[in-house]
Amino acid sequence: MVRPSLHNLVPYAFFVVLVGSAGLWVDNPYYFQILSMIGIHALLALALNLLMGYAGQISLGHAAFYGIGAYASALLSARYGLSPWLALPCAMLAAGLVALVVGYPTLKLSGYYLGMGTLGIGMIVFIVFREWSSVTGGASGFVGIPPLGLGGRALLDVRSYYFLVWAVVLLALCGSQRLIRSRVGRALRSIHDSEAAARAVGIPTSRLKLQVFVLSAVMSAVAGFLYAHMVGFISPDTFSFIVSVKLVTMVVIGGMASIWGALLGAALLTLLPEVLHAFAEFEMVVYGLILMTVMIFLPQGLTRGILDIYALRRRQSERAARPAD
Amino acid sequence: MLRIRNLKCFYGRIQAVKGVSLSVEAGEMVTLIGANGSGKSTLLQSICGLMNGWQGDIRFEDRSLKGLDPPRIVRRGISLVPEGRQIFPPLSVRDNLDLGAYTLHRQGRKQEVRETLERVLTLFPVLRERARQAAGTLSGGEQQMLAIGRALMARPRLLLLDEPSMGLAPKLVSRILGTLVTLREEGLTILLVEQNARAALQVADRGYVFETGQVVLQGSAGELLEDEDVKRAYLGRDYGDFYDGKA
């Protein structure tokens, strides 16, 4: 089913050119940090979109896996002197194992109950980060996370870090798209549509849900790793309930079941607060208003909404071009 | 081929199937008829592994199906066309069919999938025309064909159908049941659950009559069509005739 036609390659080409040119033009560490942050959020949104947009399983606790990735990598590299590149697979494994253990009972739930269950996981992990001070540094955070270097030589500067983050995002994009178009992706969409019918057809729904949950957690852990070594400092608040909700918002605003939508949602929700600094104390009000407007007028999310508007415009202009008789 | 002995199914404390025994021989088309809520669908769901905690014995090709989950049962060679069709409306017709072959795809049996797809599309040419359309845009009859096609994609040896005539115009009912006759002639074994007793008995070889979770009558389709009780209860003969007789 995976046919790399020209039609599919255009968005990728556009993406690479955009990321590439931004990386070469921008010359300000602050902007690089924001652009890298968009990439990290995009990775998280992609991960959550596989679970939510495609398999139809909501998670209100995804910041937990983001946090587990960050803390695991921080601990292993800062406290035990492990190379961050070796800490990464350990962090992924840790998040994957936690997802496996908590996902097994939780994914038996559906709808609101699954939302509540995952919310609980997020809360518990957050409390562990905050209260287990001897290991995580508690509420004041974990300092002294080593930056990343390549080949044991030069440390990555902000520009290289930006390229590293976005290379990972590109990888995740291609991987997600391949997965979605595969037999497994089709089965995930069937679960989203009707789990009962999928079971009747002989699709192992429980196992597939657990597998996509673990995959999603592992991708989130990679985002946590990238965040921890970029900023050099982590604290529990970065992985709180609010962050989980923000991730869900990114997926919904961008457009569920659309990998480009996840990217768009992540970019929008990361940039908005930066742009809205001008509104000072009204920042959150304007932020909320923008999100409400999008949801009211484009309930399918930005990608679907923009495509629909585009199709409508084209039909209108075609009609206008036709000679009236 | 399929042998059920003393099957009992419970929903909580309510017993839906009360000790049913029946059998389906290879190459046969057998129908279960009976009113709403008589336990027919529950029986089918027990065979497919969709119903947990049944008691008794269900054997397919001399191996017990106890404790198997639906994917394993599909792999053993049993496919279900569920009640109310249960297709995946937003997915394309082609995707729906491919989902039916999920277990074959998983085992990498690509050639077989291609052959089966070709067979299904020949059986239901309308599905070929609409392959790229969303399944939800099909008409009721077409959706039923899709549901049957999807079940066939797993290359079953035993096909179970739960009320395929539900909500269809009489003409479509005979079209669907005619397809089942064709499939049986090709060697497929069929267990057909129906409320439309007359239509089902006209195509089946044998039948079982269900009432409140029990088999109350069984016999060849011809015998059942002629049976006075069946006529009264399920074939819509005038009730008045019997009252007159009894009085």
Coordinates of C-alpha atoms in Angstrom, one line a residue:
Chain A
M1 CA 0.0 0.0 0.0
V2 CA 2.9 2.4 0.5
R3 CA 3.4 4.1 -2.8
P4 CA 5.9 7.0 -2.7
S5 CA 4.1 9.1 -5.4
L6 CA 4.9 12.7 -6.2
H7 CA 1.8 13.7 -4.4
N8 CA 3.1 12.3 -1.2
L9 CA 6.6 13.7 -1.5
V10 CA 5.5 17.3 -2.0
P11 CA 4.7 18.0 1.6
Y12 CA 8.0 16.4 2.7
A13 CA 10.0 18.5 0.3
F14 CA 8.2 21.6 1.5
F15 CA 8.9 20.5 5.1
V16 CA 12.7 19.9 4.5
V17 CA 13.1 23.2 2.6
L18 CA 11.3 25.1 5.3
V19 CA 13.2 23.6 8.2
G20 CA 16.5 23.8 6.3
S21 CA 16.1 27.4 5.3
A22 CA 14.9 28.5 8.8
G23 CA 18.0 26.7 10.2
L24 CA 20.4 28.6 7.9
W25 CA 18.7 32.0 8.1
V26 CA 18.0 32.4 11.8
D27 CA 20.9 33.7 13.8
N28 CA 19.6 34.1 17.3
P29 CA 19.9 31.5 20.1
Y30 CA 16.5 32.5 21.5
Y31 CA 14.7 31.8 18.2
F32 CA 16.6 28.5 17.9
Q33 CA 15.4 27.4 21.3
I34 CA 11.8 28.2 20.3
L35 CA 12.1 26.4 17.0
S36 CA 13.7 23.4 18.7
M37 CA 10.8 23.5 21.2
I38 CA 8.3 23.4 18.4
G39 CA 10.1 20.3 17.1
I40 CA 10.0 18.6 20.5
H41 CA 6.3 19.4 20.8
A42 CA 5.7 18.2 17.3
L43 CA 7.3 14.9 18.3
L44 CA 5.0 14.6 21.3
A45 CA 1.9 15.6 19.2
L46 CA 2.9 12.9 16.6
A47 CA 3.2 10.3 19.3
L48 CA -0.2 11.2 20.9
N49 CA -1.8 11.5 17.4
L50 CA -1.0 7.8 16.7
L51 CA -2.8 6.8 19.9
M52 CA -5.6 9.4 19.8
G53 CA -6.1 10.4 16.2
Y54 CA -5.7 7.0 14.6
A55 CA -6.4 4.3 17.3
G56 CA -9.0 6.6 19.0
Q57 CA -7.7 6.0 22.5
I58 CA -7.4 9.2 24.5
S59 CA -4.5 9.8 26.9
L60 CA -4.6 12.7 29.4
G61 CA -1.4 11.6 31.0
H62 CA 1.1 11.7 28.1
A63 CA 3.4 14.2 29.8
A64 CA 4.3 11.3 32.2
F65 CA 6.2 9.5 29.4
Y66 CA 7.7 12.8 28.3
G67 CA 8.9 13.2 31.9
I68 CA 10.1 9.6 32.3
G69 CA 12.3 10.1 29.2
A70 CA 13.7 13.3 30.5
Y71 CA 14.3 12.2 34.0
A72 CA 15.7 8.8 33.1
S73 CA 18.2 10.3 30.6
A74 CA 19.1 13.1 33.1
L75 CA 19.7 10.7 35.9
L76 CA 21.8 8.3 34.0
S77 CA 24.0 10.9 32.3
A78 CA 24.3 13.4 35.2
R79 CA 24.5 11.1 38.2
Y80 CA 26.0 7.9 36.8
G81 CA 28.1 9.5 34.1
L82 CA 26.6 7.5 31.3
S83 CA 26.9 9.0 27.8
P84 CA 23.6 10.6 26.9
W85 CA 23.6 8.6 23.7
L86 CA 23.6 5.4 25.8
A87 CA 21.1 6.9 28.2
L88 CA 18.6 7.5 25.4
P89 CA 17.8 3.8 24.7
C90 CA 17.6 3.3 28.5
A91 CA 15.1 6.2 28.8
M92 CA 13.1 4.8 25.9
L93 CA 13.1 1.3 27.5
A94 CA 11.9 2.8 30.8
A95 CA 9.0 4.7 29.3
G96 CA 8.1 1.6 27.2
L97 CA 8.1 -0.6 30.2
V98 CA 6.0 1.8 32.3
A99 CA 3.6 2.1 29.4
L100 CA 3.3 -1.7 29.1
V101 CA 2.6 -2.1 32.8
V102 CA 0.1 0.7 33.2
G103 CA -1.4 0.3 29.7
Y104 CA -2.3 -3.3 30.2
P105 CA -5.1 -2.7 32.7
T106 CA -5.9 0.9 31.6
L107 CA -6.5 0.2 28.0
K108 CA -9.4 -2.1 28.9
L109 CA -11.2 1.1 29.6
S110 CA -12.7 3.2 26.9
G111 CA -14.1 6.8 26.4
Y112 CA -14.2 9.0 29.5
Y113 CA -13.0 6.2 31.7
L114 CA -9.8 5.8 29.7
G115 CA -9.4 9.6 30.0
M116 CA -9.7 9.3 33.8
G117 CA -7.4 6.4 34.0
T118 CA -4.6 8.0 32.0
L119 CA -5.1 11.2 33.9
G120 CA -4.4 9.2 37.0
I121 CA -1.2 7.9 35.6
G122 CA -0.1 11.4 34.7
M123 CA -0.8 12.6 38.3
I124 CA 1.0 9.7 39.9
V125 CA 4.2 10.1 37.8
F126 CA 4.1 13.9 38.4
I127 CA 3.9 13.3 42.2
V128 CA 6.8 10.8 42.0
F129 CA 8.9 13.4 40.2
R130 CA 8.1 16.1 42.8
E131 CA 8.3 14.0 46.0
W132 CA 11.1 11.6 45.4
S133 CA 13.6 14.4 46.0
S134 CA 16.6 12.2 46.7
V135 CA 16.5 11.0 43.1
T136 CA 14.7 13.6 41.1
G137 CA 15.7 16.7 42.9
G138 CA 12.1 17.3 44.0
A139 CA 10.1 20.4 43.2
S140 CA 13.2 22.5 42.7
G141 CA 14.2 20.4 39.8
F142 CA 17.2 18.5 38.5
V143 CA 20.2 20.5 37.5
G144 CA 23.5 19.9 35.6
I145 CA 22.2 17.7 32.8
P146 CA 25.1 17.4 30.3
P147 CA 24.6 18.8 26.8
L148 CA 24.9 16.5 23.8
G149 CA 28.1 16.1 21.9
L150 CA 28.7 14.3 18.7
G151 CA 31.5 11.7 18.5
G152 CA 32.8 12.7 21.9
R153 CA 34.2 16.0 20.5
A154 CA 32.5 19.3 20.1
L155 CA 29.2 20.0 22.0
L156 CA 26.3 20.7 19.8
D157 CA 25.6 24.5 19.4
V158 CA 22.1 25.7 19.2
R159 CA 22.0 25.5 15.4
S160 CA 23.1 21.9 15.3
Y161 CA 20.7 21.1 18.1
Y162 CA 17.9 22.5 16.1
F163 CA 18.9 20.4 13.1
L164 CA 19.1 17.3 15.4
V165 CA 15.6 17.9 16.8
W166 CA 14.1 18.4 13.4
A167 CA 15.9 15.4 11.9
V168 CA 14.2 13.3 14.6
V169 CA 10.9 14.9 13.8
L170 CA 11.3 14.0 10.1
L171 CA 12.1 10.5 11.1
A172 CA 9.0 10.3 13.3
L173 CA 6.9 11.8 10.5
C174 CA 8.0 9.2 7.9
G175 CA 7.7 6.4 10.4
S176 CA 4.2 7.4 11.4
Q177 CA 3.1 7.7 7.9
R178 CA 4.4 4.3 7.0
L179 CA 2.7 2.8 10.0
I180 CA -0.6 4.5 9.3
R181 CA -0.7 3.3 5.7
S182 CA 0.2 -0.3 6.6
R183 CA -2.0 -3.2 7.6
V184 CA -1.5 -2.3 11.2
G185 CA -2.6 1.3 10.6
R186 CA -5.7 0.1 8.9
A187 CA -6.5 -2.1 11.9
L188 CA -5.9 0.9 14.2
R189 CA -8.4 3.0 12.3
S190 CA -10.9 0.1 12.4
I191 CA -10.5 0.0 16.2
H192 CA -11.2 3.8 16.3
D193 CA -14.3 3.2 14.2
S194 CA -15.8 0.2 16.1
E195 CA -13.8 -1.9 18.5
A196 CA -16.6 -4.5 18.6
A197 CA -16.6 -4.9 14.8
A198 CA -12.8 -5.1 14.7
R199 CA -12.9 -7.9 17.2
A200 CA -15.5 -9.8 15.2
V201 CA -13.3 -9.6 12.2
G202 CA -10.5 -11.2 14.1
I203 CA -8.3 -8.2 14.8
P204 CA -6.4 -8.5 18.1
T205 CA -7.7 -5.2 19.4
S206 CA -6.3 -5.3 22.9
R207 CA -2.8 -6.2 21.8
L208 CA -2.8 -3.5 19.0
K209 CA -4.0 -0.9 21.5
L210 CA -1.2 -1.8 23.9
Q211 CA 1.4 -1.8 21.2
V212 CA 0.5 1.6 19.9
F213 CA 0.4 2.9 23.5
V214 CA 3.9 1.7 24.1
L215 CA 5.1 3.1 20.8
S216 CA 3.6 6.4 21.6
A217 CA 5.2 6.4 25.1
V218 CA 8.6 5.6 23.6
M219 CA 8.4 8.5 21.1
S220 CA 7.4 10.8 23.9
A221 CA 10.5 9.6 25.9
V222 CA 12.7 10.6 22.9
A223 CA 11.1 14.1 23.1
G224 CA 11.9 14.1 26.9
F225 CA 15.5 13.2 26.1
L226 CA 15.8 16.0 23.6
Y227 CA 14.3 18.5 26.0
A228 CA 16.4 17.6 29.0
H229 CA 19.7 17.8 27.2
M230 CA 18.8 21.0 25.4
V231 CA 17.7 23.0 28.5
G232 CA 20.1 21.3 30.9
F233 CA 17.5 21.6 33.7
I234 CA 14.2 19.9 34.3
S235 CA 11.5 20.2 37.0
P236 CA 8.3 18.4 37.6
D237 CA 6.2 21.4 36.3
T238 CA 7.4 20.7 32.7
F239 CA 5.6 17.3 32.9
S240 CA 2.4 18.3 34.7
F241 CA -1.2 17.6 33.9
I242 CA -1.4 21.0 32.1
V243 CA 1.2 19.8 29.7
S244 CA -0.7 16.6 29.0
V245 CA -3.8 18.7 28.2
K246 CA -1.7 21.0 26.0
L247 CA -0.6 18.0 24.0
V248 CA -4.2 16.9 23.5
T249 CA -5.0 20.4 22.4
M250 CA -2.2 20.4 19.9
V251 CA -3.5 17.2 18.3
V252 CA -7.1 18.4 18.3
I253 CA -6.4 21.9 17.0
G254 CA -4.0 20.6 14.3
G255 CA -6.5 18.0 13.2
M256 CA -6.9 14.5 14.5
A257 CA -5.7 11.6 12.4
S258 CA -3.4 13.9 10.4
I259 CA 0.4 13.8 10.8
W260 CA 0.8 17.3 9.3
G261 CA -2.0 18.5 11.6
A262 CA 0.1 17.4 14.6
L263 CA 3.0 19.4 13.3
L264 CA 0.8 22.5 12.7
G265 CA -0.9 22.2 16.1
A266 CA 2.5 21.9 17.9
A267 CA 3.9 24.9 16.0
L268 CA 0.8 27.0 16.8
L269 CA 0.6 26.2 20.5
T270 CA 4.3 26.7 21.0
L271 CA 4.4 30.0 19.1
L272 CA 1.2 31.6 20.4
P273 CA 2.4 32.3 24.0
E274 CA 5.6 33.8 22.6
V275 CA 3.7 36.1 20.3
L276 CA 1.1 36.9 22.9
H277 CA 3.7 38.2 25.4
A278 CA 2.7 41.7 24.1
F279 CA -0.8 41.3 25.7
A280 CA 0.9 40.9 29.1
E281 CA -1.7 39.9 31.7
F282 CA -4.3 39.3 29.0
E283 CA -2.1 36.7 27.4
M284 CA -4.0 33.6 28.6
V285 CA -7.3 35.3 27.7
V286 CA -6.3 35.9 24.1
Y287 CA -4.8 32.4 23.9
G288 CA -8.0 30.9 25.0
L289 CA -10.0 33.0 22.6
I290 CA -7.9 31.9 19.7
L291 CA -8.3 28.2 20.6
M292 CA -12.1 28.7 21.0
T293 CA -12.4 30.4 17.6
V294 CA -10.5 27.7 15.9
M295 CA -12.7 25.0 17.5
I296 CA -15.9 26.8 16.7
F297 CA -15.2 27.5 13.1
L298 CA -12.9 24.6 12.2
P299 CA -14.1 21.8 14.5
Q300 CA -12.2 19.2 12.4
G301 CA -8.9 21.0 13.2
L302 CA -6.7 23.3 11.2
T303 CA -5.5 20.9 8.5
R304 CA -9.0 19.6 7.6
G305 CA -10.5 23.1 7.9
I306 CA -7.9 24.8 5.7
L307 CA -8.3 22.0 3.0
D308 CA -12.1 22.4 3.1
I309 CA -11.9 26.2 2.7
Y310 CA -9.5 25.7 -0.1
A311 CA -11.8 23.3 -1.9
L312 CA -14.8 25.6 -1.3
R313 CA -12.9 28.6 -2.8
R314 CA -11.9 26.6 -5.8
R315 CA -15.5 25.5 -6.4
Q316 CA -16.6 29.1 -6.1
S317 CA -14.0 30.5 -8.5
E318 CA -14.9 27.7 -11.0
R319 CA -18.5 28.7 -10.8
A320 CA -17.6 32.4 -11.3
A321 CA -15.4 31.6 -14.2
R322 CA -18.2 29.8 -16.0
P323 CA -20.0 32.2 -18.4
A324 CA -23.5 33.0 -17.1
D325 CA -26.2 32.1 -19.5
Chain B
M1 CA -17.6 -30.1 11.3
L2 CA -19.1 -28.0 14.1
R3 CA -20.4 -29.8 17.1
I4 CA -22.0 -28.0 20.1
R5 CA -23.0 -30.0 23.1
N6 CA -25.0 -28.7 26.0
L7 CA -24.1 -25.0 25.6
K8 CA -25.1 -22.6 28.3
C9 CA -24.5 -18.9 28.2
F10 CA -25.1 -16.3 30.8
Y11 CA -25.4 -12.5 30.9
G12 CA -24.8 -11.9 34.5
R13 CA -27.5 -13.9 36.2
I14 CA -29.7 -14.2 33.1
Q15 CA -29.3 -17.4 31.2
A16 CA -29.6 -16.7 27.4
V17 CA -28.8 -20.1 26.1
K18 CA -30.0 -23.1 28.2
G19 CA -28.2 -26.3 27.2
V20 CA -28.3 -26.3 23.4
S21 CA -26.8 -29.1 21.3
L22 CA -26.5 -28.9 17.5
S23 CA -24.2 -29.9 14.7
V24 CA -23.2 -28.7 11.3
E25 CA -21.7 -31.2 8.9
A26 CA -19.1 -30.1 6.2
G27 CA -20.7 -28.7 3.1
E28 CA -24.1 -28.1 4.8
M29 CA -26.1 -25.0 5.1
V30 CA -27.9 -25.0 8.5
T31 CA -30.2 -22.3 9.7
L32 CA -31.2 -21.3 13.2
I33 CA -34.6 -19.7 13.3
G34 CA -36.5 -18.2 16.2
A35 CA -37.8 -14.9 17.6
N36 CA -35.9 -12.0 18.9
G37 CA -34.0 -12.7 22.1
S38 CA -34.3 -16.4 21.8
G39 CA -30.5 -16.8 22.1
K40 CA -29.5 -17.3 18.5
S41 CA -27.0 -14.4 18.3
T42 CA -25.5 -15.3 21.7
L43 CA -24.8 -18.8 20.4
L44 CA -23.0 -17.4 17.3
Q45 CA -21.0 -15.1 19.6
S46 CA -19.9 -18.0 21.7
I47 CA -18.6 -19.8 18.7
C48 CA -16.6 -16.8 17.6
G49 CA -15.1 -16.1 21.0
L50 CA -16.9 -12.8 21.4
M51 CA -18.8 -14.1 24.4
N52 CA -16.9 -15.1 27.5
G53 CA -17.7 -17.6 30.1
W54 CA -19.9 -20.1 28.3
Q55 CA -20.3 -23.6 29.6
G56 CA -20.5 -26.8 27.6
D57 CA -18.5 -27.9 24.6
I58 CA -18.0 -26.3 21.2
R59 CA -15.8 -28.3 18.9
F60 CA -14.7 -27.3 15.4
E61 CA -13.1 -30.0 13.2
D62 CA -12.8 -32.1 16.4
R63 CA -10.9 -29.4 18.4
S64 CA -12.4 -27.5 21.2
L65 CA -12.8 -23.7 20.9
K66 CA -12.9 -23.2 24.6
G67 CA -10.8 -20.2 25.8
L68 CA -9.8 -19.1 22.3
D69 CA -9.9 -15.4 21.5
P70 CA -11.6 -14.2 18.2
P71 CA -8.3 -13.8 16.2
R72 CA -7.4 -17.5 16.9
I73 CA -10.9 -18.7 16.0
V74 CA -10.7 -16.7 12.7
R75 CA -7.4 -18.5 12.1
R76 CA -9.0 -21.9 12.7
G77 CA -11.3 -21.1 9.8
I78 CA -14.5 -19.6 11.2
S79 CA -15.7 -16.1 10.1
L80 CA -18.7 -14.2 11.3
V81 CA -20.9 -11.7 9.4
P82 CA -22.1 -9.8 12.5
E83 CA -25.6 -8.6 13.1
G84 CA -26.3 -5.2 11.7
R85 CA -23.4 -5.6 9.3
Q86 CA -20.9 -3.7 11.4
I87 CA -18.7 -2.5 8.6
F88 CA -16.3 0.4 9.1
P89 CA -18.1 3.4 7.5
P90 CA -15.3 5.9 7.2
L91 CA -12.9 3.4 5.7
S92 CA -12.9 2.6 2.0
V93 CA -14.6 -0.5 0.7
R94 CA -11.1 -1.9 -0.2
D95 CA -9.8 -1.2 3.4
N96 CA -12.8 -3.0 4.9
L97 CA -12.1 -6.0 2.8
D98 CA -8.4 -5.9 3.6
L99 CA -9.2 -5.8 7.3
G100 CA -11.1 -9.1 6.8
A101 CA -7.8 -10.6 5.7
Y102 CA -5.9 -9.2 8.7
T103 CA -4.8 -12.6 9.9
L104 CA -3.7 -13.7 6.4
H105 CA -1.7 -10.5 5.9
R106 CA -0.1 -11.1 9.2
Q107 CA 1.1 -14.5 8.2
G108 CA 2.4 -12.9 4.9
R109 CA 0.1 -14.9 2.7
K110 CA -0.1 -12.2 0.1
Q111 CA -0.8 -14.4 -2.9
E112 CA -3.8 -15.9 -1.1
V113 CA -5.1 -12.5 -0.2
R114 CA -5.0 -11.3 -3.8
E115 CA -6.8 -14.5 -5.0
T116 CA -9.5 -14.1 -2.3
L117 CA -10.0 -10.5 -3.1
E118 CA -10.4 -11.3 -6.7
R119 CA -13.0 -14.0 -5.8
V120 CA -14.9 -11.6 -3.6
L121 CA -15.0 -8.9 -6.2
T122 CA -16.2 -11.3 -8.8
L123 CA -18.9 -12.5 -6.4
F124 CA -20.0 -8.9 -5.7
P125 CA -19.0 -6.8 -8.8
V126 CA -20.6 -3.7 -7.2
L127 CA -17.8 -3.7 -4.5
R128 CA -15.2 -3.5 -7.3
E129 CA -16.9 -0.4 -8.7
R130 CA -17.0 1.2 -5.3
A131 CA -13.6 0.0 -4.0
R132 CA -12.3 3.5 -3.2
Q133 CA -15.6 4.9 -1.8
A134 CA -16.1 5.2 1.9
A135 CA -18.1 2.1 3.0
G136 CA -20.7 4.3 4.8
T137 CA -21.8 5.6 1.4
L138 CA -23.0 2.2 0.2
S139 CA -26.7 1.2 0.3
G140 CA -28.0 -1.3 2.8
G141 CA -27.8 -4.2 0.4
E142 CA -24.3 -3.3 -0.7
Q143 CA -23.1 -2.9 2.9
Q144 CA -24.4 -6.4 3.6
M145 CA -22.4 -7.7 0.6
L146 CA -19.4 -5.9 1.9
A147 CA -19.9 -7.5 5.3
I148 CA -20.1 -11.0 3.7
G149 CA -17.1 -10.1 1.5
R150 CA -15.1 -9.0 4.5
A151 CA -15.8 -12.3 6.3
L152 CA -14.8 -14.3 3.2
M153 CA -11.5 -12.5 3.0
A154 CA -10.3 -14.6 5.9
R155 CA -10.8 -17.7 3.8
P156 CA -13.1 -19.4 6.3
R157 CA -14.3 -23.0 6.0
L158 CA -17.3 -22.2 8.2
L159 CA -19.2 -19.0 7.6
L160 CA -21.5 -17.7 10.3
L161 CA -24.2 -15.1 9.4
D162 CA -26.2 -13.2 11.9
E163 CA -29.5 -12.0 10.4
P164 CA -28.1 -11.0 7.0
S165 CA -31.6 -10.1 5.7
M166 CA -32.2 -7.5 8.4
G167 CA -33.6 -4.3 7.1
L168 CA -33.3 -5.3 3.4
A169 CA -36.0 -5.3 0.7
P170 CA -37.3 -8.7 -0.3
K171 CA -35.5 -8.6 -3.6
L172 CA -32.2 -8.0 -1.9
V173 CA -32.9 -10.7 0.6
S174 CA -33.2 -13.3 -2.2
R175 CA -30.0 -11.8 -3.8
I176 CA -28.1 -12.2 -0.6
L177 CA -29.4 -15.7 0.2
G178 CA -28.8 -16.7 -3.4
T179 CA -25.2 -15.8 -2.9
L180 CA -25.1 -18.1 0.1
V181 CA -26.4 -20.9 -2.1
T182 CA -23.6 -20.3 -4.6
L183 CA -21.0 -20.3 -1.8
R184 CA -22.3 -23.6 -0.4
E185 CA -22.1 -25.1 -3.9
E186 CA -18.4 -24.1 -3.9
G187 CA -18.0 -26.1 -0.8
L188 CA -18.3 -23.6 2.0
T189 CA -20.2 -24.7 5.2
I190 CA -22.7 -22.2 6.4
L191 CA -24.5 -21.6 9.7
L192 CA -27.3 -19.0 9.1
V193 CA -29.2 -17.3 11.9
E194 CA -32.4 -15.7 10.7
Q195 CA -35.7 -14.3 11.8
N196 CA -36.9 -14.4 8.3
A197 CA -37.7 -18.1 8.7
R198 CA -39.3 -18.8 5.4
A199 CA -36.5 -17.3 3.3
A200 CA -33.9 -19.1 5.4
L201 CA -35.6 -22.5 5.2
Q202 CA -35.9 -22.2 1.5
V203 CA -32.2 -22.1 1.0
A204 CA -30.9 -24.2 3.9
D205 CA -30.5 -28.0 4.1
R206 CA -31.5 -28.3 7.8
G207 CA -32.9 -26.1 10.5
Y208 CA -33.1 -25.7 14.2
V209 CA -35.9 -23.8 15.8
F210 CA -35.0 -21.7 18.9
E211 CA -37.3 -20.6 21.7
T212 CA -36.1 -18.9 24.9
G213 CA -32.7 -20.3 24.7
Q214 CA -33.6 -23.8 23.8
V215 CA -33.9 -25.9 20.6
V216 CA -37.6 -26.8 20.5
L217 CA -37.6 -28.4 17.0
Q218 CA -35.1 -29.6 14.4
G219 CA -35.3 -31.3 11.1
S220 CA -34.7 -30.9 7.4
A221 CA -35.6 -27.6 5.9
G222 CA -38.4 -29.2 4.0
E223 CA -39.9 -30.8 7.1
L224 CA -39.8 -27.6 9.1
L225 CA -41.4 -25.6 6.2
E226 CA -44.3 -28.1 6.5
D227 CA -44.5 -28.3 10.3
E228 CA -47.7 -26.9 11.7
D229 CA -46.1 -25.3 14.8
V230 CA -43.4 -23.6 12.7
K231 CA -46.0 -22.4 10.3
R232 CA -48.0 -20.9 13.1
A233 CA -45.1 -19.3 15.0
Y234 CA -42.7 -18.3 12.3
L235 CA -44.2 -18.5 8.8
G236 CA -47.0 -16.1 9.5
R237 CA -49.9 -18.4 8.9
D238 CA -53.1 -17.0 10.3
Y239 CA -53.4 -17.5 14.0
G240 CA -57.2 -17.8 13.7
D241 CA -57.0 -21.2 12.0
F242 CA -55.6 -22.7 15.1
Y243 CA -57.9 -21.1 17.5
D244 CA -60.8 -22.5 15.5
G245 CA -59.2 -25.9 15.5
K246 CA -58.7 -25.9 19.2
A247 CA -62.1 -24.6 20.1

